[in-house]
Tab-separated table of C-alpha atoms in Angstrom:
chain	number	residue	atom	x	y	z
A	79	MET	CA	88.131	-30.125	-111.176
A	80	LYS	CA	85.431	-31.544	-108.980
A	81	ILE	CA	83.195	-28.983	-107.302
A	82	ASP	CA	82.295	-29.680	-103.688
A	83	PHE	CA	78.595	-28.822	-103.734
A	84	GLY	CA	78.203	-29.967	-100.135
A	85	ASN	CA	80.642	-27.353	-98.867
A	86	LYS	CA	79.117	-24.697	-101.128
A	87	ASN	CA	75.661	-25.411	-99.767
A	88	LYS	CA	76.937	-25.232	-96.188
A	89	LYS	CA	78.592	-21.915	-96.935
A	90	LEU	CA	75.396	-20.504	-98.466
A	91	LEU	CA	73.403	-21.720	-95.475
A	92	ILE	CA	75.781	-20.000	-93.038
A	93	ILE	CA	75.608	-16.754	-95.045
A	94	ALA	CA	71.802	-16.921	-95.121
A	95	VAL	CA	71.630	-17.471	-91.348
A	96	MET	CA	73.990	-14.547	-90.688
A	97	LEU	CA	71.933	-12.300	-92.993
A	98	LEU	CA	68.780	-13.276	-91.129
A	99	ILE	CA	70.457	-12.426	-87.826
A	100	ILE	CA	71.563	-9.023	-89.111
A	101	GLY	CA	68.120	-8.363	-90.611
A	102	GLN	CA	66.394	-9.353	-87.379
A	103	SER	CA	68.652	-7.060	-85.348
A	104	LEU	CA	67.965	-4.141	-87.689
A	105	ILE	CA	64.219	-4.663	-87.780
A	106	GLY	CA	64.168	-5.238	-84.036
A	107	SER	CA	65.907	-1.905	-83.453
A	108	ILE	CA	64.373	0.186	-86.250
A	109	SER	CA	60.842	0.151	-87.613
A	110	LEU	CA	60.439	-0.837	-91.270
A	111	GLU	CA	58.946	2.562	-92.071
A	112	VAL	CA	62.066	4.321	-90.828
A	113	LEU	CA	64.517	1.725	-92.203
A	114	PHE	CA	63.219	1.956	-95.780
A	115	ASN	CA	63.578	5.698	-96.234
A	116	LEU	CA	63.022	6.757	-99.862
A	117	THR	CA	65.077	9.950	-99.596
A	118	ALA	CA	68.098	8.077	-98.246
A	119	LEU	CA	67.763	5.396	-100.940
A	120	GLN	CA	67.622	8.014	-103.681
A	121	ILE	CA	70.718	9.828	-102.446
A	122	ILE	CA	72.804	6.668	-102.014
A	123	PHE	CA	71.882	4.725	-105.145
A	124	ALA	CA	71.625	7.700	-107.501
A	125	GLY	CA	74.968	8.948	-106.203
A	126	ILE	CA	76.624	5.553	-106.715
A	127	PHE	CA	75.272	5.227	-110.258
A	128	ILE	CA	76.363	8.752	-111.196
A	129	SER	CA	79.860	8.199	-109.772
A	130	VAL	CA	80.300	4.861	-111.516
A	131	PHE	CA	78.915	5.939	-114.894
A	132	VAL	CA	81.016	9.109	-114.928
A	133	SER	CA	84.208	7.291	-113.891
A	134	PHE	CA	84.130	4.168	-116.085
A	135	PRO	CA	83.277	3.413	-119.743
A	136	MET	CA	80.365	1.116	-120.511
A	137	THR	CA	82.706	-1.672	-121.621
A	138	THR	CA	84.272	-1.735	-118.144
A	139	LEU	CA	80.836	-1.840	-116.513
A	140	SER	CA	79.675	-4.706	-118.731
A	141	ASP	CA	82.927	-6.561	-117.969
A	142	THR	CA	82.308	-5.917	-114.267
A	143	LEU	CA	78.949	-7.679	-114.444
A	144	ARG	CA	80.394	-10.578	-116.418
A	145	ILE	CA	83.492	-11.129	-114.262
A	146	THR	CA	81.538	-10.721	-111.014
A	147	LYS	CA	79.115	-13.392	-112.208
A	148	GLU	CA	82.002	-15.655	-113.239
A	149	SER	CA	83.697	-15.228	-109.850
A	150	PHE	CA	80.617	-16.775	-108.215
A	151	LEU	CA	79.747	-19.425	-110.797
A	152	LYS	CA	82.896	-20.391	-112.719
A	153	GLU	CA	85.392	-22.891	-111.304
A	154	ILE	CA	89.001	-22.727	-112.504
A	155	ASP	CA	89.908	-26.237	-113.648
A	156	TYR	CA	93.681	-26.601	-113.318
A	157	ALA	CA	93.487	-30.373	-113.738
A	158	GLU	CA	91.988	-30.163	-117.221
A	159	ASP	CA	94.713	-27.774	-118.400
A	160	ILE	CA	97.543	-29.839	-116.894
A	161	HIS	CA	96.273	-33.082	-118.442
A	162	LYS	CA	95.688	-31.354	-121.771
A	163	ILE	CA	99.233	-29.934	-121.919
A	164	HIS	CA	100.703	-33.244	-120.771
A	165	SER	CA	98.895	-34.925	-123.668
A	166	LEU	CA	100.387	-32.327	-126.018
A	167	ALA	CA	103.856	-33.059	-124.623
A	168	VAL	CA	103.388	-36.784	-125.264
A	169	LYS	CA	102.129	-36.080	-128.787
A	170	VAL	CA	105.002	-33.719	-129.609
A	171	LYS	CA	107.559	-36.243	-128.330
A	172	LYS	CA	106.008	-38.965	-130.450
A	173	ASP	CA	104.988	-37.198	-133.671
A	174	GLY	CA	106.617	-33.750	-133.633
A	175	LEU	CA	105.243	-30.220	-133.330
A	176	LEU	CA	103.279	-30.279	-136.566
A	177	SER	CA	101.056	-33.023	-135.143
A	178	ILE	CA	99.293	-30.595	-132.768
A	179	GLN	CA	97.614	-28.572	-135.531
A	180	SER	CA	94.351	-30.480	-135.113
A	181	ASP	CA	94.472	-29.801	-131.344
A	182	ILE	CA	94.900	-26.080	-132.052
A	183	ASP	CA	91.839	-26.078	-134.297
A	184	ARG	CA	89.714	-27.775	-131.625
A	185	GLU	CA	90.913	-25.670	-128.669
A	186	GLU	CA	88.353	-23.142	-127.424
A	187	ASP	CA	90.340	-21.411	-124.667
A	188	ILE	CA	92.038	-18.405	-126.272
A	189	PHE	CA	95.083	-18.228	-124.002
A	190	LEU	CA	95.931	-21.915	-124.362
A	191	LYS	CA	95.262	-21.777	-128.099
A	192	ASP	CA	97.614	-18.808	-128.519
A	193	GLY	CA	100.322	-20.691	-126.610
A	194	MET	CA	99.866	-23.732	-128.828
A	195	ILE	CA	100.063	-21.563	-131.959
A	196	LEU	CA	103.328	-20.008	-130.743
A	197	LEU	CA	104.655	-23.501	-130.025
A	198	ASN	CA	103.620	-24.717	-133.470
A	199	ASP	CA	105.339	-21.761	-135.151
A	200	TYR	CA	108.736	-23.034	-133.996
A	201	LYS	CA	109.504	-19.861	-132.052
A	202	LYS	CA	112.297	-19.962	-129.494
A	203	SER	CA	111.225	-20.546	-125.895
A	204	GLU	CA	112.486	-17.067	-124.896
A	205	VAL	CA	110.223	-15.468	-127.494
A	206	ILE	CA	107.228	-17.564	-126.427
A	207	LYS	CA	107.855	-16.673	-122.773
A	208	ASP	CA	108.052	-12.953	-123.516
A	209	ILE	CA	104.824	-12.976	-125.558
A	210	LEU	CA	102.846	-15.053	-123.039
A	211	GLN	CA	104.021	-12.986	-120.061
A	212	LYS	CA	102.883	-9.800	-121.788
A	213	ASP	CA	99.569	-11.506	-122.537
A	214	ILE	CA	99.197	-12.428	-118.834
A	215	GLU	CA	99.937	-8.830	-117.779
A	216	SER	CA	97.301	-7.527	-120.194
A	217	ARG	CA	94.692	-10.037	-119.014
A	218	GLU	CA	95.451	-9.300	-115.358
A	219	THR	CA	94.964	-5.573	-115.989
A	220	ASN	CA	91.591	-6.223	-117.601
A	221	LEU	CA	90.531	-8.533	-114.761
A	222	PHE	CA	91.369	-5.812	-112.230
A	223	LYS	CA	88.946	-3.299	-113.792
A	224	PRO	CA	85.871	-4.778	-111.995
A	225	TYR	CA	87.908	-4.786	-108.782
A	226	ASN	CA	88.473	-1.056	-109.245
A	227	VAL	CA	84.751	-0.458	-109.814
A	228	PHE	CA	83.806	-2.051	-106.498
A	229	LYS	CA	86.749	-0.358	-104.791
A	230	MET	CA	85.310	2.968	-105.881
A	231	ILE	CA	81.837	1.984	-104.640
A	232	SER	CA	83.316	1.029	-101.249
A	233	HIS	CA	84.815	4.535	-101.009
A	234	VAL	CA	81.862	6.456	-102.427
A	235	ALA	CA	79.004	4.792	-100.535
A	236	PRO	CA	80.007	5.971	-97.008
A	237	SER	CA	80.640	9.488	-98.371
A	238	LEU	CA	77.188	9.553	-99.948
A	239	GLY	CA	75.798	8.362	-96.617
A	240	LEU	CA	77.358	11.403	-94.972
A	241	ILE	CA	75.899	13.624	-97.704
A	242	GLY	CA	72.477	12.127	-96.961
A	243	THR	CA	73.059	12.840	-93.282
A	244	LEU	CA	73.877	16.482	-94.039
A	245	VAL	CA	70.794	16.818	-96.257
A	246	GLY	CA	68.651	15.358	-93.487
A	247	LEU	CA	70.134	17.734	-90.908
A	248	ILE	CA	69.561	20.723	-93.175
A	249	GLY	CA	65.937	19.636	-93.620
A	250	LEU	CA	65.660	19.177	-89.854
A	251	LEU	CA	66.923	22.689	-89.118
A	252	SER	CA	64.781	24.286	-91.813
A	253	ASN	CA	61.649	22.677	-90.316
A	254	ILE	CA	62.510	23.135	-86.659
A	255	ASN	CA	58.953	24.215	-85.811
A	256	GLN	CA	57.312	21.200	-87.491
A	257	PRO	CA	57.738	18.051	-85.351
A	258	TYR	CA	56.636	15.615	-88.092
A	259	GLU	CA	59.148	17.028	-90.597
A	260	ILE	CA	61.865	16.935	-87.934
A	261	MET	CA	61.329	13.187	-87.447
A	262	ASN	CA	61.314	12.497	-91.199
A	263	ASN	CA	64.526	14.421	-91.794
A	264	MET	CA	66.247	12.918	-88.761
A	265	ALA	CA	65.380	9.420	-90.033
A	266	ALA	CA	66.744	10.233	-93.504
A	267	ALA	CA	69.899	11.664	-91.952
A	268	LEU	CA	70.734	8.611	-89.859
A	269	VAL	CA	69.519	5.934	-92.265
A	270	SER	CA	71.645	7.394	-95.098
A	271	THR	CA	74.803	6.761	-93.100
A	272	LEU	CA	73.581	3.247	-92.329
A	273	TYR	CA	72.929	2.516	-96.026
A	274	GLY	CA	76.357	3.822	-97.036
A	275	SER	CA	78.141	1.667	-94.465
A	276	LEU	CA	76.126	-1.461	-95.313
A	277	ILE	CA	76.724	-1.134	-99.068
A	278	ALA	CA	80.452	-0.522	-98.594
A	279	ASN	CA	81.167	-3.198	-95.987
A	280	PHE	CA	78.625	-5.933	-96.796
A	281	ILE	CA	78.496	-5.706	-100.604
A	282	ALA	CA	81.391	-3.827	-102.227
A	283	VAL	CA	84.297	-5.018	-100.053
A	284	PRO	CA	83.307	-8.746	-100.036
A	285	ILE	CA	82.872	-8.697	-103.834
A	286	MET	CA	86.269	-6.987	-104.173
A	287	VAL	CA	87.887	-9.782	-102.165
A	288	ARG	CA	86.097	-12.432	-104.234
A	289	ILE	CA	87.170	-10.830	-107.520
A	290	LYS	CA	90.780	-10.588	-106.269
A	291	GLU	CA	90.750	-14.306	-105.470
A	292	TYR	CA	89.276	-15.027	-108.910
A	293	ILE	CA	92.049	-12.938	-110.515
A	294	ASP	CA	94.734	-14.822	-108.567
A	295	LYS	CA	93.294	-18.165	-109.680
A	296	ASN	CA	93.242	-17.076	-113.332
A	297	VAL	CA	96.809	-15.748	-113.192
A	298	LEU	CA	97.970	-19.032	-111.652
A	299	ARG	CA	96.216	-20.909	-114.463
A	300	TYR	CA	97.929	-18.742	-117.088
A	301	ASN	CA	101.313	-19.306	-115.426
A	302	ILE	CA	100.760	-23.074	-115.337
A	303	ILE	CA	99.895	-23.100	-119.045
A	304	THR	CA	102.893	-20.898	-119.835
A	305	GLU	CA	105.224	-23.211	-117.893
A	306	GLY	CA	103.927	-26.249	-119.773
A	307	ILE	CA	104.209	-24.625	-123.205
A	308	LEU	CA	107.766	-23.452	-122.497
A	309	LEU	CA	108.846	-26.899	-121.297
A	310	ILE	CA	107.466	-28.484	-124.475
A	311	ALA	CA	109.302	-25.844	-126.536
A	312	GLN	CA	112.499	-26.798	-124.671
A	313	ASN	CA	111.914	-30.450	-125.620
A	314	ASP	CA	111.535	-31.552	-121.987
A	315	SER	CA	110.073	-34.967	-121.235
A	316	ALA	CA	106.306	-35.377	-120.855
A	317	ARG	CA	106.737	-36.509	-117.240
A	318	ASN	CA	108.763	-33.412	-116.340
A	319	VAL	CA	106.209	-31.193	-118.074
A	320	PHE	CA	103.480	-32.690	-115.904
A	321	ASP	CA	105.475	-32.594	-112.657
A	322	LYS	CA	106.642	-28.991	-113.051
A	323	MET	CA	103.099	-27.802	-113.715
A	324	ASN	CA	101.689	-29.961	-110.940
A	325	VAL	CA	103.969	-28.547	-108.205
A	326	MET	CA	102.564	-25.075	-108.917
A	327	LEU	CA	99.302	-26.196	-107.298
A	328	LYS	CA	98.664	-26.235	-103.558
A	329	GLU	CA	99.850	-29.443	-101.937
A	330	GLY	CA	96.348	-30.746	-101.292
A	331	GLU	CA	95.254	-30.066	-104.894
A	332	ARG	CA	98.106	-31.788	-106.712
A	333	LEU	CA	97.265	-34.462	-109.245
A	334	GLN	CA	98.319	-38.058	-109.652
A	335	TYR	CA	100.384	-38.703	-112.737
A	336	PRO	CA	98.134	-40.328	-115.369
A	337	GLY	CA	100.723	-42.375	-117.260
A	338	ASN	CA	103.403	-44.935	-116.540
A	339	GLY	CA	105.956	-42.662	-114.913
A	340	MET	CA	108.724	-45.279	-114.600
A	341	ASN	CA	108.637	-46.121	-118.307
A	342	GLU	CA	108.746	-42.455	-119.266
A	343	ARG	CA	111.689	-41.773	-116.958
A	344	ASN	CA	113.546	-44.815	-118.362
A	345	SER	CA	112.850	-43.519	-121.855
A	346	GLN	CA	114.226	-40.138	-120.875
A	347	LEU	CA	117.415	-41.683	-119.449
A	348	HIS	CA	117.805	-43.714	-122.642
A	349	GLU	CA	117.535	-40.528	-124.713
A	350	LEU	CA	120.219	-38.857	-122.587
A	351	LYS	CA	122.601	-41.792	-123.001
A	352	ILE	CA	122.165	-41.688	-126.747
């Protein structure tokens, strides 16, 4: 699938401009000395790390970093999968199922490789469907773990901001006769709430939405592959395999059939007559 770098660059430029506007409004309203309050930073970030490390195993946290990175950098290439499965369908029609063994050995994508192995093992289409659907459910569950991490951060960060506010107010009241300490504690109190809201609404929630979109794209890819494998198992024609996978894409993303569609359809009709 072709990546539109022009649109990506425009998007990044818009985000950068909006961040500059927000930064300018913050700095214009609050001095840098007050905005970067060490006490507030310690409460918010230490609290987030403690909450996350207590709640999730290290494997989930490492997967969160990996999947978050992939959601920004990795493009899901439906076209490659559709063309690859169409080629398998043509090969199976021509030379039989055993001919795809070399393709299985070369395939690097685990999900597609597992589907090809099931197909090559002569399992019934119902069995293949059941196995692949369970595989999709398991993969979807694993992909949702990073989503849950950021969901927790979006809930915890504002609460920690309120805790920072309470700590600042307690410090304010305990130093009521010391004007300098009153100002420091008041700054920590208010800035903590600001930090919590910014982390929740400008970092955690947007990343959650991005991960959810990445999950949806992966699940669609798995369903497209599953549909193609099942159609091959049912001995459907190569053209039908391609078309039924292709219509699962959005209308503007659908692919042009790579082969001579009329000849394949005539061949299919000839097979039916026989």
